[in-house]
Amino acid sequence: MVSARDLLKEIDQGYRMEKPKHCTPELYKLMTWCWEQDPGCRPTFEELVAHLEKLLREEVTTHVDLNQFSESAYGNVENKIKGEKL
């Protein structure tokens, strides 16, 4: 597993996680928009709400398929950061 420090370095260098299997392309596109390197290019809260509302109104009933979710692929970084100096 990558340390929190190394993860932050990778993110700073442009790393972004791949689209999770349980996530639709539309939701992943919104996620990557939120992860833009330049904060000025990220959506405002109002834009984020508008896009989420649009996703919820679409005919697709499931944007997160929990049948495809793998708990082992995710971890709680917050708990690991507490004792680590970044």
mmCIF file of C-alpha atoms in Angstrom:
data_model
loop_
_atom_site.group_PDB
_atom_site.id
_atom_site.type_symbol
_atom_site.label_atom_id
_atom_site.label_comp_id
_atom_site.label_asym_id
_atom_site.label_seq_id
_atom_site.Cartn_x
_atom_site.Cartn_y
_atom_site.Cartn_z
ATOM 1 C CA MET A 1 0.000 0.000 0.000
ATOM 2 C CA VAL A 2 1.189 3.516 -0.810
ATOM 3 C CA SER A 3 1.877 5.841 2.110
ATOM 4 C CA ALA A 4 -0.238 8.978 2.453
ATOM 5 C CA ARG A 5 2.846 11.097 1.710
ATOM 6 C CA ASP A 6 3.600 9.196 -1.507
ATOM 7 C CA LEU A 7 -0.047 9.366 -2.540
ATOM 8 C CA LEU A 8 -0.077 13.146 -2.118
ATOM 9 C CA LYS A 9 3.096 13.399 -4.235
ATOM 10 C CA GLU A 10 1.511 11.285 -6.976
ATOM 11 C CA ILE A 11 -1.658 13.381 -6.936
ATOM 12 C CA ASP A 12 0.438 16.559 -7.115
ATOM 13 C CA GLN A 13 2.172 15.081 -10.179
ATOM 14 C CA GLY A 14 -1.178 14.519 -11.900
ATOM 15 C CA TYR A 15 -2.122 10.968 -10.891
ATOM 16 C CA ARG A 16 -5.846 10.324 -10.809
ATOM 17 C CA MET A 17 -7.455 6.977 -10.098
ATOM 18 C CA GLU A 18 -8.997 5.036 -12.964
ATOM 19 C CA LYS A 19 -12.756 4.846 -13.312
ATOM 20 C CA PRO A 20 -14.065 2.374 -10.744
ATOM 21 C CA LYS A 21 -16.014 -0.541 -12.241
ATOM 22 C CA HIS A 22 -19.046 0.356 -10.143
ATOM 23 C CA CYS A 23 -19.210 3.936 -11.486
ATOM 24 C CA THR A 24 -20.790 5.205 -14.724
ATOM 25 C CA PRO A 25 -18.669 7.210 -17.182
ATOM 26 C CA GLU A 26 -20.855 10.263 -16.518
ATOM 27 C CA LEU A 27 -20.207 10.160 -12.783
ATOM 28 C CA TYR A 28 -16.493 9.541 -13.339
ATOM 29 C CA LYS A 29 -16.334 12.574 -15.637
ATOM 30 C CA LEU A 30 -17.779 14.663 -12.810
ATOM 31 C CA MET A 31 -15.255 13.164 -10.387
ATOM 32 C CA THR A 32 -12.318 14.036 -12.652
ATOM 33 C CA TRP A 33 -13.650 17.574 -13.064
ATOM 34 C CA CYS A 34 -13.504 17.916 -9.261
ATOM 35 C CA TRP A 35 -9.894 16.663 -9.327
ATOM 36 C CA GLU A 36 -8.588 19.280 -11.788
ATOM 37 C CA GLN A 37 -5.044 20.326 -10.881
ATOM 38 C CA ASP A 38 -5.975 24.018 -11.154
ATOM 39 C CA PRO A 39 -8.580 24.824 -8.475
ATOM 40 C CA GLY A 40 -10.023 27.522 -10.738
ATOM 41 C CA CYS A 41 -10.967 24.826 -13.263
ATOM 42 C CA ARG A 42 -12.902 22.777 -10.710
ATOM 43 C CA PRO A 43 -16.687 23.094 -10.511
ATOM 44 C CA THR A 44 -18.245 25.493 -8.067
ATOM 45 C CA PHE A 45 -20.601 24.021 -5.502
ATOM 46 C CA GLU A 46 -23.537 25.316 -7.550
ATOM 47 C CA GLU A 47 -22.186 23.662 -10.725
ATOM 48 C CA LEU A 48 -21.602 20.431 -8.838
ATOM 49 C CA VAL A 49 -25.164 20.432 -7.493
ATOM 50 C CA ALA A 50 -26.562 21.154 -10.979
ATOM 51 C CA HIS A 51 -24.611 18.272 -12.531
ATOM 52 C CA LEU A 52 -25.568 15.850 -9.766
ATOM 53 C CA GLU A 53 -29.227 16.840 -10.134
ATOM 54 C CA LYS A 54 -28.945 16.262 -13.894
ATOM 55 C CA LEU A 55 -27.457 12.804 -13.305
ATOM 56 C CA LEU A 56 -30.267 11.942 -10.907
ATOM 57 C CA ARG A 57 -32.911 12.976 -13.468
ATOM 58 C CA GLU A 58 -31.460 10.800 -16.242
ATOM 59 C CA GLU A 59 -33.058 7.564 -17.337
ATOM 60 C CA VAL A 60 -30.076 5.591 -16.045
ATOM 61 C CA THR A 61 -31.234 4.355 -12.686
ATOM 62 C CA THR A 62 -27.843 3.435 -11.247
ATOM 63 C CA HIS A 63 -24.720 5.599 -11.402
ATOM 64 C CA VAL A 64 -23.034 3.539 -8.698
ATOM 65 C CA ASP A 65 -23.471 -0.213 -9.108
ATOM 66 C CA LEU A 66 -22.802 -1.684 -5.681
ATOM 67 C CA ASN A 67 -22.742 -5.174 -7.212
ATOM 68 C CA GLN A 68 -19.474 -4.115 -8.885
ATOM 69 C CA PHE A 69 -18.061 -2.476 -5.719
ATOM 70 C CA SER A 70 -14.942 -4.041 -4.233
ATOM 71 C CA GLU A 71 -14.329 -2.943 -0.648
ATOM 72 C CA SER A 72 -10.811 -4.351 -0.749
ATOM 73 C CA ALA A 73 -9.868 -1.778 -3.419
ATOM 74 C CA TYR A 74 -10.390 1.168 -1.063
ATOM 75 C CA GLY A 75 -8.962 2.295 2.251
ATOM 76 C CA ASN A 76 -9.388 5.122 4.715
ATOM 77 C CA VAL A 77 -6.383 7.389 4.145
ATOM 78 C CA GLU A 78 -7.480 9.798 6.884
ATOM 79 C CA ASN A 79 -6.618 7.312 9.628
ATOM 80 C CA LYS A 80 -3.189 6.720 8.106
ATOM 81 C CA ILE A 81 -2.389 10.433 7.803
ATOM 82 C CA LYS A 82 -2.912 11.240 11.511
ATOM 83 C CA GLY A 83 0.453 9.871 12.580
ATOM 84 C CA GLU A 84 2.303 10.811 9.413
ATOM 85 C CA LYS A 85 4.023 14.140 8.786
ATOM 86 C CA LEU A 86 3.283 15.397 5.311
#
